[in-house]
CSV table of C-alpha atoms and ligand atoms in Angstrom, one decimal:
chain,number,residue,atom,x,y,z
A,1,MET,CA,111.1,87.0,77.3
A,2,PRO,CA,111.6,87.2,81.1
A,3,TYR,CA,113.2,90.4,82.4
A,4,GLN,CA,117.0,90.5,82.5
A,5,PRO,CA,119.0,93.4,84.1
A,6,LEU,CA,121.8,94.8,82.1
A,7,PRO,CA,125.3,93.4,82.6
A,8,SER,CA,127.4,95.4,85.0
A,9,SER,CA,130.1,97.6,83.4
A,10,HIS,CA,132.3,96.8,86.4
A,11,ASN,CA,133.9,93.7,87.6
A,12,PRO,CA,133.0,93.1,90.4
A,13,PRO,CA,129.8,95.2,90.2
A,14,LEU,CA,129.6,98.3,92.3
A,15,THR,CA,127.8,97.9,95.6
A,16,ALA,CA,125.2,100.3,96.9
A,17,ILE,CA,123.1,100.9,100.0
A,18,VAL,CA,119.9,103.0,99.7
A,19,ILE,CA,118.6,104.8,102.7
A,20,GLY,CA,114.8,105.4,102.6
A,21,ALA,CA,112.3,103.0,101.0
A,22,GLY,CA,110.0,105.7,99.8
A,23,LEU,CA,109.2,106.0,96.1
A,24,GLY,CA,112.6,107.7,95.6
A,25,GLY,CA,114.5,105.0,97.4
A,26,CYS,CA,112.6,102.2,95.6
A,27,ALA,CA,113.2,103.8,92.2
A,28,THR,CA,117.0,104.1,93.1
A,29,ALA,CA,117.1,100.4,94.0
A,30,LEU,CA,115.3,99.5,90.7
A,31,ALA,CA,117.5,101.7,88.5
A,32,LEU,CA,120.8,100.6,90.1
A,33,HIS,CA,119.8,96.9,89.9
A,34,HIS,CA,118.7,97.3,86.2
A,35,HIS,CA,122.1,98.8,85.3
A,36,GLY,CA,123.9,95.8,86.9
A,37,HIS,CA,125.0,97.4,90.1
A,38,ARG,CA,124.6,95.4,93.3
A,39,VAL,CA,122.1,96.9,95.8
A,40,LEU,CA,123.0,95.4,99.1
A,41,CYS,CA,119.8,96.6,100.8
A,42,VAL,CA,117.3,99.4,101.1
A,43,LEU,CA,116.9,100.7,104.7
A,44,ASP,CA,113.9,102.4,106.2
A,45,LYS,CA,113.5,103.7,109.7
A,46,VAL,CA,109.8,102.9,110.0
A,47,ARG,CA,108.8,99.3,111.0
A,48,ALA,CA,105.9,99.1,108.5
A,49,PHE,CA,104.4,101.3,105.9
A,50,GLY,CA,100.7,102.3,106.1
A,51,ARG,CA,98.6,103.6,103.3
A,52,LEU,CA,100.1,107.1,103.8
A,53,GLY,CA,99.4,110.3,102.0
A,54,ASP,CA,96.7,110.7,99.4
A,55,SER,CA,96.9,111.8,95.7
A,56,LEU,CA,100.2,111.6,94.0
A,57,GLY,CA,101.1,111.9,90.3
A,58,LEU,CA,103.5,109.9,88.2
A,59,GLY,CA,104.3,111.4,84.9
A,60,GLN,CA,105.2,109.6,81.6
A,61,ASN,CA,108.8,110.7,82.2
A,62,ALA,CA,108.9,108.4,85.2
A,63,LEU,CA,106.8,105.6,83.8
A,64,ASP,CA,109.0,105.3,80.7
A,65,LEU,CA,112.1,104.8,82.8
A,66,LEU,CA,110.4,102.3,85.1
A,67,ALA,CA,109.3,100.3,82.1
A,68,LYS,CA,112.9,100.3,80.8
A,69,TRP,CA,113.9,98.9,84.2
A,70,GLY,CA,111.5,96.0,83.6
A,71,CYS,CA,108.6,97.2,85.8
A,72,PRO,CA,105.2,96.4,84.5
A,73,VAL,CA,103.9,99.9,84.6
A,74,ASP,CA,100.3,98.9,83.7
A,75,GLU,CA,100.1,98.0,87.4
A,76,ILE,CA,100.4,101.8,88.1
A,77,LYS,CA,98.2,102.9,85.2
A,78,ARG,CA,95.4,100.5,86.3
A,79,ILE,CA,95.2,101.9,89.8
A,80,GLY,CA,95.5,105.6,88.7
A,81,ASN,CA,92.7,107.9,87.9
A,82,GLN,CA,91.0,106.8,84.6
A,83,ALA,CA,89.4,110.1,83.7
A,84,PRO,CA,90.5,111.4,80.3
A,85,ASN,CA,90.3,115.1,81.2
A,86,MET,CA,90.4,117.4,84.1
A,87,THR,CA,88.5,120.7,84.5
A,88,ILE,CA,89.6,123.9,86.0
A,89,ARG,CA,86.7,125.8,87.5
A,90,ARG,CA,85.9,129.1,89.2
A,91,TRP,CA,85.8,128.9,93.0
A,92,ARG,CA,82.5,130.6,93.6
A,93,ASP,CA,80.3,128.8,91.1
A,94,GLY,CA,82.2,126.0,89.3
A,95,LYS,CA,82.2,127.8,86.0
A,96,GLU,CA,84.5,126.0,83.6
A,97,LEU,CA,87.6,128.0,82.9
A,98,ALA,CA,89.6,125.4,81.1
A,99,VAL,CA,89.4,121.7,80.2
A,100,GLN,CA,92.6,119.7,79.4
A,101,PRO,CA,93.8,116.1,79.3
A,102,LEU,CA,94.6,114.7,82.7
A,103,MET,CA,98.0,113.7,81.2
A,104,ASP,CA,98.8,117.4,81.0
A,105,MET,CA,99.0,117.5,84.7
A,106,ALA,CA,100.3,114.7,86.7
A,107,GLY,CA,100.1,111.9,84.3
A,108,TYR,CA,98.7,109.1,86.4
A,109,ILE,CA,97.1,110.3,89.7
A,110,GLY,CA,96.6,107.6,92.3
A,111,HIS,CA,96.9,107.0,96.0
A,112,ARG,CA,100.5,107.4,97.1
A,113,GLY,CA,100.2,104.4,99.4
A,114,ASP,CA,99.0,102.2,96.5
A,115,TYR,CA,101.7,103.4,94.2
A,116,HIS,CA,104.2,102.8,97.0
A,117,ASP,CA,103.0,99.2,97.5
A,118,VAL,CA,103.6,98.6,93.8
A,119,PHE,CA,107.2,100.1,93.9
A,120,LEU,CA,108.0,98.0,97.1
A,121,ALA,CA,106.7,94.8,95.4
A,122,TRP,CA,108.9,95.5,92.3
A,123,VAL,CA,112.0,95.9,94.6
A,124,ARG,CA,111.2,92.7,96.4
A,125,GLN,CA,110.7,90.8,93.1
A,126,ARG,CA,114.3,91.6,92.3
A,127,ALA,CA,115.3,90.0,95.6
A,128,ILE,CA,116.7,93.3,96.9
A,129,PRO,CA,116.4,93.2,100.7
A,130,ILE,CA,114.2,96.0,102.2
A,131,ARG,CA,115.1,96.2,105.9
A,132,MET,CA,112.5,98.0,107.9
A,133,GLY,CA,113.0,99.5,111.4
A,134,CYS,CA,116.6,100.5,110.4
A,135,GLU,CA,117.2,104.1,111.2
A,136,VAL,CA,120.5,105.5,110.0
A,137,VAL,CA,122.0,107.8,112.6
A,138,ALA,CA,125.5,108.5,111.4
A,139,TYR,CA,127.5,108.7,108.1
A,140,ASP,CA,131.3,108.2,107.9
A,141,ASP,CA,132.5,109.5,104.5
A,142,VAL,CA,135.6,107.3,104.1
A,143,ASP,CA,137.3,105.7,101.2
A,144,PRO,CA,137.1,103.1,99.7
A,145,GLN,CA,133.6,102.6,101.2
A,146,PRO,CA,131.6,105.0,103.4
A,147,ILE,CA,130.2,103.6,106.6
A,148,ILE,CA,126.7,104.2,107.9
A,149,THR,CA,125.6,103.5,111.4
A,150,LEU,CA,122.2,102.3,112.4
A,151,LYS,CA,120.4,103.2,115.6
A,152,SER,CA,121.0,99.6,116.7
A,153,GLY,CA,124.8,100.2,116.5
A,154,GLU,CA,125.1,98.0,113.4
A,155,GLN,CA,127.5,99.4,110.7
A,156,LEU,CA,127.2,98.8,107.0
A,157,ARG,CA,129.3,99.9,104.0
A,158,ALA,CA,129.2,99.9,100.2
A,159,ASP,CA,130.9,101.6,97.3
A,160,ILE,CA,128.1,104.2,97.1
A,161,VAL,CA,125.4,105.2,99.7
A,162,VAL,CA,122.3,106.9,98.4
A,163,ALA,CA,120.3,108.9,100.9
A,164,ALA,CA,116.7,109.1,99.7
A,165,ASP,CA,115.6,110.0,103.2
A,166,GLY,CA,112.9,112.5,102.4
A,167,ILE,CA,112.2,116.2,103.0
A,168,LYS,CA,113.4,116.0,106.6
A,169,SER,CA,116.6,114.3,105.5
A,170,LEU,CA,119.2,113.6,108.2
A,171,ALA,CA,121.8,113.2,105.4
A,172,ARG,CA,121.4,116.9,104.5
A,173,PRO,CA,122.9,118.1,107.8
A,174,LEU,CA,125.2,115.1,108.5
A,175,VAL,CA,126.6,114.6,105.0
A,176,LEU,CA,126.4,118.0,103.4
A,177,ASN,CA,126.7,120.1,106.6
A,178,MET,CA,123.6,122.0,105.4
A,179,GLN,CA,121.2,123.4,108.0
A,180,ASP,CA,117.7,122.0,107.5
A,181,ASP,CA,115.8,125.2,107.4
A,182,PRO,CA,112.3,124.7,106.0
A,183,ILE,CA,111.0,127.8,104.3
A,184,SER,CA,107.3,128.3,104.5
A,185,SER,CA,105.7,128.8,101.1
A,186,GLY,CA,103.0,130.8,102.9
A,187,TYR,CA,100.5,128.1,102.2
A,188,ALA,CA,99.2,124.9,103.8
A,189,CYS,CA,96.8,122.2,102.5
A,190,PHE,CA,93.8,120.7,104.2
A,191,ARG,CA,93.5,117.2,102.8
A,192,ALA,CA,91.0,114.4,103.1
A,193,TYR,CA,90.8,111.0,101.5
A,194,PHE,CA,87.9,108.7,102.3
A,195,ARG,CA,85.3,106.2,101.0
A,196,PRO,CA,82.0,108.0,100.6
A,197,THR,CA,79.1,106.2,102.3
A,198,ALA,CA,76.2,104.7,100.3
A,199,ALA,CA,74.0,107.5,101.6
A,200,GLN,CA,76.5,110.2,100.4
A,201,LYS,CA,76.7,108.5,97.0
A,202,ALA,CA,72.9,108.5,96.7
A,203,ASN,CA,72.5,112.1,97.9
A,204,PRO,CA,72.0,114.3,94.8
A,205,LYS,CA,72.9,117.5,96.8
A,206,ILE,CA,76.5,116.3,97.3
A,207,ASN,CA,77.2,113.4,94.8
A,208,LYS,CA,77.8,115.4,91.6
A,209,TYR,CA,81.5,114.4,91.5
A,210,MET,CA,81.2,110.9,93.0
A,211,GLY,CA,79.8,108.8,90.1
A,212,ALA,CA,83.0,108.0,88.2
A,213,ASP,CA,86.7,108.8,88.2
A,214,CYS,CA,87.2,112.6,87.7
A,215,VAL,CA,89.5,115.4,88.6
A,216,ASN,CA,88.5,119.0,89.0
A,217,PHE,CA,90.1,122.1,90.4
A,218,TRP,CA,88.4,125.1,91.8
A,219,ILE,CA,90.6,128.2,91.8
A,220,GLY,CA,90.0,131.4,93.8
A,221,PRO,CA,91.9,134.3,95.2
A,222,ASP,CA,94.8,132.9,97.2
A,223,LEU,CA,93.3,129.4,97.5
A,224,HIS,CA,92.4,126.4,95.3
A,225,LEU,CA,90.7,123.1,95.7
A,226,VAL,CA,91.7,119.8,94.0
A,227,GLN,CA,89.1,117.0,93.8
A,228,ASN,CA,90.1,113.5,92.8
A,229,THR,CA,87.6,110.7,92.6
A,230,LEU,CA,89.1,107.3,92.1
A,231,ARG,CA,88.0,103.6,91.7
A,232,GLY,CA,84.8,104.5,90.0
A,233,GLY,CA,83.6,106.7,92.8
A,234,ASP,CA,84.5,104.4,95.7
A,235,GLU,CA,87.3,106.7,96.9
A,236,PHE,CA,87.2,110.5,97.2
A,237,ASN,CA,89.9,113.0,97.8
A,238,TRP,CA,89.9,116.8,98.3
A,239,ILE,CA,92.8,119.1,99.0
A,240,ILE,CA,92.4,122.8,99.7
A,241,THR,CA,95.5,124.9,99.5
A,242,HIS,CA,95.0,127.9,101.8
A,243,LYS,CA,97.0,130.7,103.3
A,244,ASP,CA,99.1,129.6,106.2
A,245,ASP,CA,99.2,132.0,109.1
A,246,GLY,CA,102.4,130.4,110.4
A,247,ASP,CA,100.8,128.1,112.9
A,248,VAL,CA,100.8,124.9,110.9
A,249,PRO,CA,103.7,122.5,111.8
A,250,GLU,CA,105.5,120.7,109.0
A,251,SER,CA,104.1,117.2,109.3
A,252,TRP,CA,102.4,114.7,107.1
A,253,PHE,CA,100.1,113.8,110.0
A,254,GLN,CA,98.9,117.1,111.5
A,255,PRO,CA,95.1,117.0,112.1
A,256,GLY,CA,93.2,119.8,110.3
A,257,ASP,CA,90.5,121.9,111.8
A,258,MET,CA,87.2,121.0,110.0
A,259,ALA,CA,85.6,124.1,111.4
A,260,GLU,CA,88.2,126.2,109.6
A,261,VAL,CA,87.6,124.2,106.4
A,262,ARG,CA,83.9,124.8,106.6
A,263,ARG,CA,84.5,128.5,107.0
A,264,LEU,CA,86.8,128.5,104.0
A,265,VAL,CA,84.3,126.8,101.7
A,266,GLN,CA,81.4,129.1,102.6
A,267,THR,CA,82.1,130.9,99.3
A,268,LEU,CA,82.7,127.7,97.3
A,269,ASP,CA,80.6,126.3,94.4
A,270,PRO,CA,77.6,124.5,96.1
A,271,ASP,CA,78.0,121.5,93.9
A,272,ILE,CA,81.2,120.5,95.7
A,273,ARG,CA,80.8,122.3,98.9
A,274,GLY,CA,78.4,119.8,100.5
A,275,ILE,CA,80.7,116.8,100.5
A,276,ILE,CA,83.5,118.8,101.9
A,277,GLU,CA,81.3,120.2,104.7
A,278,GLU,CA,80.2,116.6,105.5
A,279,THR,CA,83.8,115.3,105.8
A,280,GLU,CA,84.6,114.1,109.3
A,281,SER,CA,88.3,114.8,109.5
A,282,CYS,CA,91.2,116.0,107.5
A,283,LEU,CA,94.9,116.7,107.7
A,284,ASP,CA,96.7,120.0,107.5
A,285,TRP,CA,100.0,120.0,105.7
A,286,LYS,CA,102.2,123.0,105.8
A,287,ILE,CA,103.8,123.5,102.4
A,288,CYS,CA,107.5,124.1,103.0
A,289,TYR,CA,110.4,124.1,100.6
A,290,ARG,CA,114.1,124.3,101.0
A,291,GLU,CA,116.6,126.6,99.4
A,292,PRO,CA,118.3,124.8,96.5
A,293,LEU,CA,121.4,123.1,97.7
A,294,PRO,CA,124.9,124.0,96.4
A,295,THR,CA,125.8,120.3,96.4
A,296,TRP,CA,124.0,116.9,96.7
A,297,VAL,CA,127.2,114.9,97.3
A,298,SER,CA,129.6,114.3,100.3
A,299,SER,CA,132.6,116.5,100.0
A,300,GLY,CA,135.2,114.0,101.1
A,301,THR,CA,134.9,110.9,99.0
A,302,GLY,CA,131.9,111.9,96.9
A,303,ARG,CA,130.5,108.4,97.6
A,304,ILE,CA,127.4,109.5,99.5
A,305,ALA,CA,124.8,111.2,97.3
A,306,LEU,CA,121.3,112.6,98.1
A,307,LEU,CA,118.3,111.9,95.9
A,308,GLY,CA,114.6,112.8,95.8
A,309,ASP,CA,112.9,115.0,98.4
A,310,SER,CA,116.1,115.1,100.5
A,311,CYS,CA,117.7,117.4,97.8
A,312,HIS,CA,115.0,118.4,95.3
A,313,ALA,CA,111.6,118.5,97.0
A,314,HIS,CA,108.7,120.0,95.0
A,315,LEU,CA,105.6,121.9,95.7
A,316,PRO,CA,102.4,119.9,95.4
A,317,THR,CA,101.3,122.0,92.3
A,318,SER,CA,104.3,120.6,90.4
A,319,ALA,CA,102.9,117.1,90.6
A,320,GLN,CA,106.5,115.9,89.9
A,321,GLY,CA,108.1,115.2,93.3
A,322,ALA,CA,108.1,111.4,92.8
A,323,SER,CA,108.7,111.5,89.0
A,324,GLN,CA,111.8,113.7,89.4
A,325,ALA,CA,113.1,111.2,92.0
A,326,VAL,CA,112.7,108.5,89.4
A,327,GLU,CA,114.6,110.5,86.9
A,328,SER,CA,117.4,111.2,89.4
A,329,ALA,CA,117.6,107.4,90.0
A,330,GLY,CA,118.1,106.7,86.3
A,331,VAL,CA,120.7,109.4,85.9
A,332,LEU,CA,122.7,108.2,88.9
A,333,ALA,CA,122.7,104.7,87.6
A,334,VAL,CA,123.8,105.8,84.2
A,335,CYS,CA,126.7,107.9,85.6
A,336,LEU,CA,127.9,104.9,87.6
A,337,ASP,CA,127.9,102.8,84.4
A,338,GLN,CA,130.1,105.3,82.7
A,339,ILE,CA,133.1,105.4,85.1
A,340,ALA,CA,136.0,103.1,84.5
A,341,GLU,CA,136.4,101.8,88.1
A,342,SER,CA,135.1,102.0,91.6
A,343,GLY,CA,137.7,104.6,92.5
A,344,ASP,CA,135.9,107.0,90.2
A,345,VAL,CA,132.6,107.0,92.0
A,346,ARG,CA,133.1,110.6,92.9
A,347,VAL,CA,133.3,111.5,89.2
A,348,ALA,CA,129.9,109.8,88.7
A,349,THR,CA,128.2,111.5,91.6
A,350,ARG,CA,129.5,114.9,90.7
A,351,CYS,CA,128.3,114.4,87.1
A,352,TYR,CA,124.9,113.2,88.5
A,353,GLU,CA,124.4,116.4,90.5
A,354,LYS,CA,125.5,118.6,87.7
A,355,ILE,CA,123.2,116.9,85.2
A,356,ARG,CA,120.2,116.8,87.5
A,357,PHE,CA,120.2,120.2,89.2
A,358,PRO,CA,119.0,122.4,86.3
A,359,ARG,CA,116.3,120.0,85.3
A,360,THR,CA,114.9,119.7,88.9
A,361,ARG,CA,115.0,123.5,89.3
A,362,MET,CA,112.9,123.9,86.2
A,363,SER,CA,110.4,121.4,87.4
A,364,GLN,CA,110.2,123.0,90.8
A,365,ARG,CA,109.7,126.4,89.3
A,366,ASN,CA,106.9,125.0,87.1
A,367,GLY,CA,105.0,124.2,90.2
A,368,GLU,CA,105.5,127.6,91.7
A,369,ASP,CA,104.4,129.3,88.5
A,370,LEU,CA,101.2,127.3,88.4
A,371,ARG,CA,100.3,128.1,92.0
A,372,ASP,CA,100.9,131.8,91.4
A,373,ARG,CA,98.9,131.8,88.1
A,374,TRP,CA,96.0,130.1,89.8
A,375,HIS,CA,95.9,132.2,92.8
A,376,GLY,CA,96.3,135.4,90.8
A,377,ALA,CA,93.9,134.6,88.0
A,378,LEU,CA,90.8,134.9,90.0
A,379,LYS,CA,91.6,138.3,91.4
A,380,THR,CA,90.2,139.8,88.2
A,381,VAL,CA,87.6,137.2,87.3
A,382,GLU,CA,85.6,138.3,90.3
A,383,GLU,CA,85.0,141.4,88.3
A,384,ASP,CA,83.6,139.1,85.7
A,385,LYS,CA,86.4,139.7,83.3
A,386,GLU,CA,86.9,136.6,81.0
A,387,ILE,CA,89.8,134.4,81.7
A,388,ASP,CA,92.0,133.2,78.9
A,389,PRO,CA,92.1,129.4,79.5
A,390,GLU,CA,95.8,129.4,78.7
A,391,ASP,CA,96.4,131.5,81.8
A,392,VAL,CA,95.1,128.7,84.1
A,393,LYS,CA,96.2,125.6,82.2
A,394,ILE,CA,98.6,123.2,83.8
A,395,LYS,CA,101.7,123.2,81.6
A,396,ASN,CA,103.6,120.0,82.5
A,397,ARG,CA,103.7,118.3,79.0
A,398,TRP,CA,107.3,119.4,78.3
A,399,LEU,CA,108.4,117.5,81.3
A,400,TYR,CA,107.1,114.2,80.1
A,401,SER,CA,108.7,113.7,76.8
A,402,PHE,CA,112.2,113.6,78.3
A,403,ASP,CA,114.4,110.6,78.6
A,404,ALA,CA,116.6,111.4,81.6
A,405,GLU,CA,118.9,108.5,81.0
A,406,GLU,CA,119.4,109.2,77.3
A,407,ASP,CA,120.1,112.9,78.2
A,408,ALA,CA,122.7,111.8,80.8
A,409,ARG,CA,124.5,109.5,78.2
A,410,GLU,CA,124.5,112.3,75.6
A,411,ARG,CA,126.0,114.8,78.0
A,412,TRP,CA,128.3,112.5,79.8
A,413,ASN,CA,131.6,113.3,78.0
A,414,GLU,CA,131.1,117.1,78.3
A,415,VAL,CA,130.1,117.0,82.0
A,416,ARG,CA,132.8,114.4,82.9
A,417,ALA,CA,135.5,116.6,81.4
A,418,LEU,CA,134.2,119.6,83.5
A,419,VAL,CA,134.1,117.5,86.6
A,420,ALA,CA,137.6,115.9,86.0
A,421,GLU,CA,139.0,119.4,85.7
A,422,GLU,CA,137.3,120.6,88.9
A,423,ILE,CA,138.6,117.6,90.8
A,424,ARG,CA,142.1,118.2,89.4
A,425,ARG,CA,142.0,121.8,90.6
A,426,GLY,CA,140.5,120.7,93.9
A,427,LYS,CA,137.6,123.1,93.5
A,428,ILE,CA,134.1,121.9,92.8
A,429,THR,CA,131.8,124.6,91.5
A,430,PRO,CA,128.6,124.9,93.7
A,431,LEU,CA,125.4,124.0,91.9
A,432,CYS,CA,124.0,127.4,92.9
B,1,FAD,C1,104.0,110.0,104.8
B,1,FAD,C2,104.2,110.7,103.5
B,1,FAD,C3,103.0,111.1,102.8
B,1,FAD,C4,103.1,111.7,101.5
B,1,FAD,N1,102.0,112.0,100.8
B,1,FAD,C5,102.1,112.6,99.6
B,1,FAD,C6,101.0,112.8,98.9
B,1,FAD,O1,99.8,112.6,99.3
B,1,FAD,N2,101.1,113.4,97.7
B,1,FAD,C7,102.3,113.8,97.2
B,1,FAD,O2,102.4,114.3,96.0
B,1,FAD,N3,103.4,113.5,97.9
B,1,FAD,C8,103.4,112.9,99.1
B,1,FAD,N4,104.5,112.7,99.8
B,1,FAD,C9,105.8,113.0,99.2
B,1,FAD,C10,106.2,112.1,98.1
B,1,FAD,O3,106.0,110.8,98.5
B,1,FAD,C11,107.6,112.4,97.6
B,1,FAD,O4,107.7,113.7,97.1
B,1,FAD,C12,108.2,111.5,96.5
B,1,FAD,O5,107.6,110.2,96.6
B,1,FAD,C13,109.7,111.4,96.6
B,1,FAD,O6,110.0,111.0,97.9
B,1,FAD,P1,111.3,110.4,98.5
B,1,FAD,O7,111.3,108.9,98.3
B,1,FAD,O8,112.4,111.2,98.1
B,1,FAD,O9,111.0,110.7,100.1
B,1,FAD,P2,109.9,110.1,101.1
B,1,FAD,O10,108.7,109.7,100.4
B,1,FAD,O11,109.7,111.1,102.1
B,1,FAD,O12,110.6,108.8,101.6
B,1,FAD,C14,111.7,108.9,102.5
B,1,FAD,C15,111.8,107.6,103.3
B,1,FAD,O13,113.0,107.7,104.1
B,1,FAD,C16,112.8,107.1,105.3
B,1,FAD,N5,113.8,107.7,106.2
B,1,FAD,C17,113.9,109.0,106.6
B,1,FAD,N6,115.0,109.2,107.4
B,1,FAD,C18,115.6,108.0,107.6
B,1,FAD,C19,116.7,107.5,108.3
B,1,FAD,N7,117.5,108.3,109.0
B,1,FAD,N8,117.0,106.2,108.2
B,1,FAD,C20,116.3,105.3,107.4
B,1,FAD,N9,115.2,105.7,106.8
B,1,FAD,C21,114.8,107.0,106.8
B,1,FAD,C22,111.4,107.6,105.7
B,1,FAD,O14,110.8,106.7,106.6
B,1,FAD,C23,110.7,107.5,104.3
B,1,FAD,O15,110.1,106.2,104.1
B,1,FAD,C24,104.4,112.0,101.0
B,1,FAD,C25,105.6,111.6,101.7
B,1,FAD,C26,105.5,111.0,102.9
B,1,FAD,C27,106.7,110.6,103.7
């Protein structure tokens, strides 16, 4: 049967504008549309998307929701890494420390740009307009519809505005009045994604991990390397997380210093070192995080809500940044279903933030825990002490078997009562 969205629980349906057409913004548009809300448009400030970023994971928790929203998730699975397992290895010699199913980690690891293309296509298939080159510069939090102003001067309004505008969110200072203070994690990532040449693929000194899809991690004291080979060996990605001395700017596009990379890998397993040394160029990403926010929702009308990296960015080791944005989209859509009328949008958004906050914190902490376990584990293995594989395994499974929408429905009455009481008293309890 052809896909049909659910009927709206409101007459007329609630209208929404989504800011940011990244994976979080696309997921929001898909979820709201599926639940019968009317997405007027998705806005993005860039004029066109390139194939940006490199490896990104989508977990089963996200894919199950997307499938419910009528998205043919096989399109994601097909272009993700097909390896059944991943191996965690010792930095200096590649000794196997643990082998576990790839699904334990990120679920489906693929190129962020390719996944993004699929998400954008799904949004377009639902005839939701994606307006490129539309930068939002101002928010006016007024009832009954907040107004957003674009750089061009154009103004738009809807019953709810969702700001999925990324880690450098403008909504965070403008809507929440929160300073955007990136906190360095003390680490940065050198990252490269390229097509190995025929000569490289044929060279037995460097081609050990190029023959087929595979994922390996080499962990060492205060650094680790991720290798991800995709498309049967046609695409190759490595990411080295290293100590950041404070001189790496926070940017997705900062060029990395290959001389520094070559110095770092001098002590690395020779089976993988060669291809890294031969890599022509890389990027250097500072890994920053933000303090958890006490609220994700505008204080006046509650009709502007943040979602995704703008309010719950993750470390790369969590492999859940995009998946948690998908969960948030589903929960927001469910909360909007539950309210009786458009005048109650603030109840929906307050419930959304209360339901989502603890889960995103647990997921964020999971990523921090893994990084610390990896970087700590090899401090003793250098003394040739055996490592318990459980100490270095990725423990993301518990995150996957979770239906965020179902959870929101189950908890709705309890959370709604709490929110109604807080609104009545005129005092919203901060999330943290
Ligand atoms: C260039 C880039 C590369 C990335 N690479 C990786 C990667 O390789 N691996 C990984 O795990 N994660 C990567 N990420 C992060 C990952 O995509 C996110 O963690 C996840 O998808 C959730 O993101 P999001 O949609 O909340 O935010 P984002 O993906 O950051 O999307 C936010 C969108 O909002 C738009 N925007 C921002 N401000 C405005 C404004 N004022 N008006 C209109 N539009 C605005 C931006 O142009 C952007 O398209 C990358 C993000 C970016 C932006």
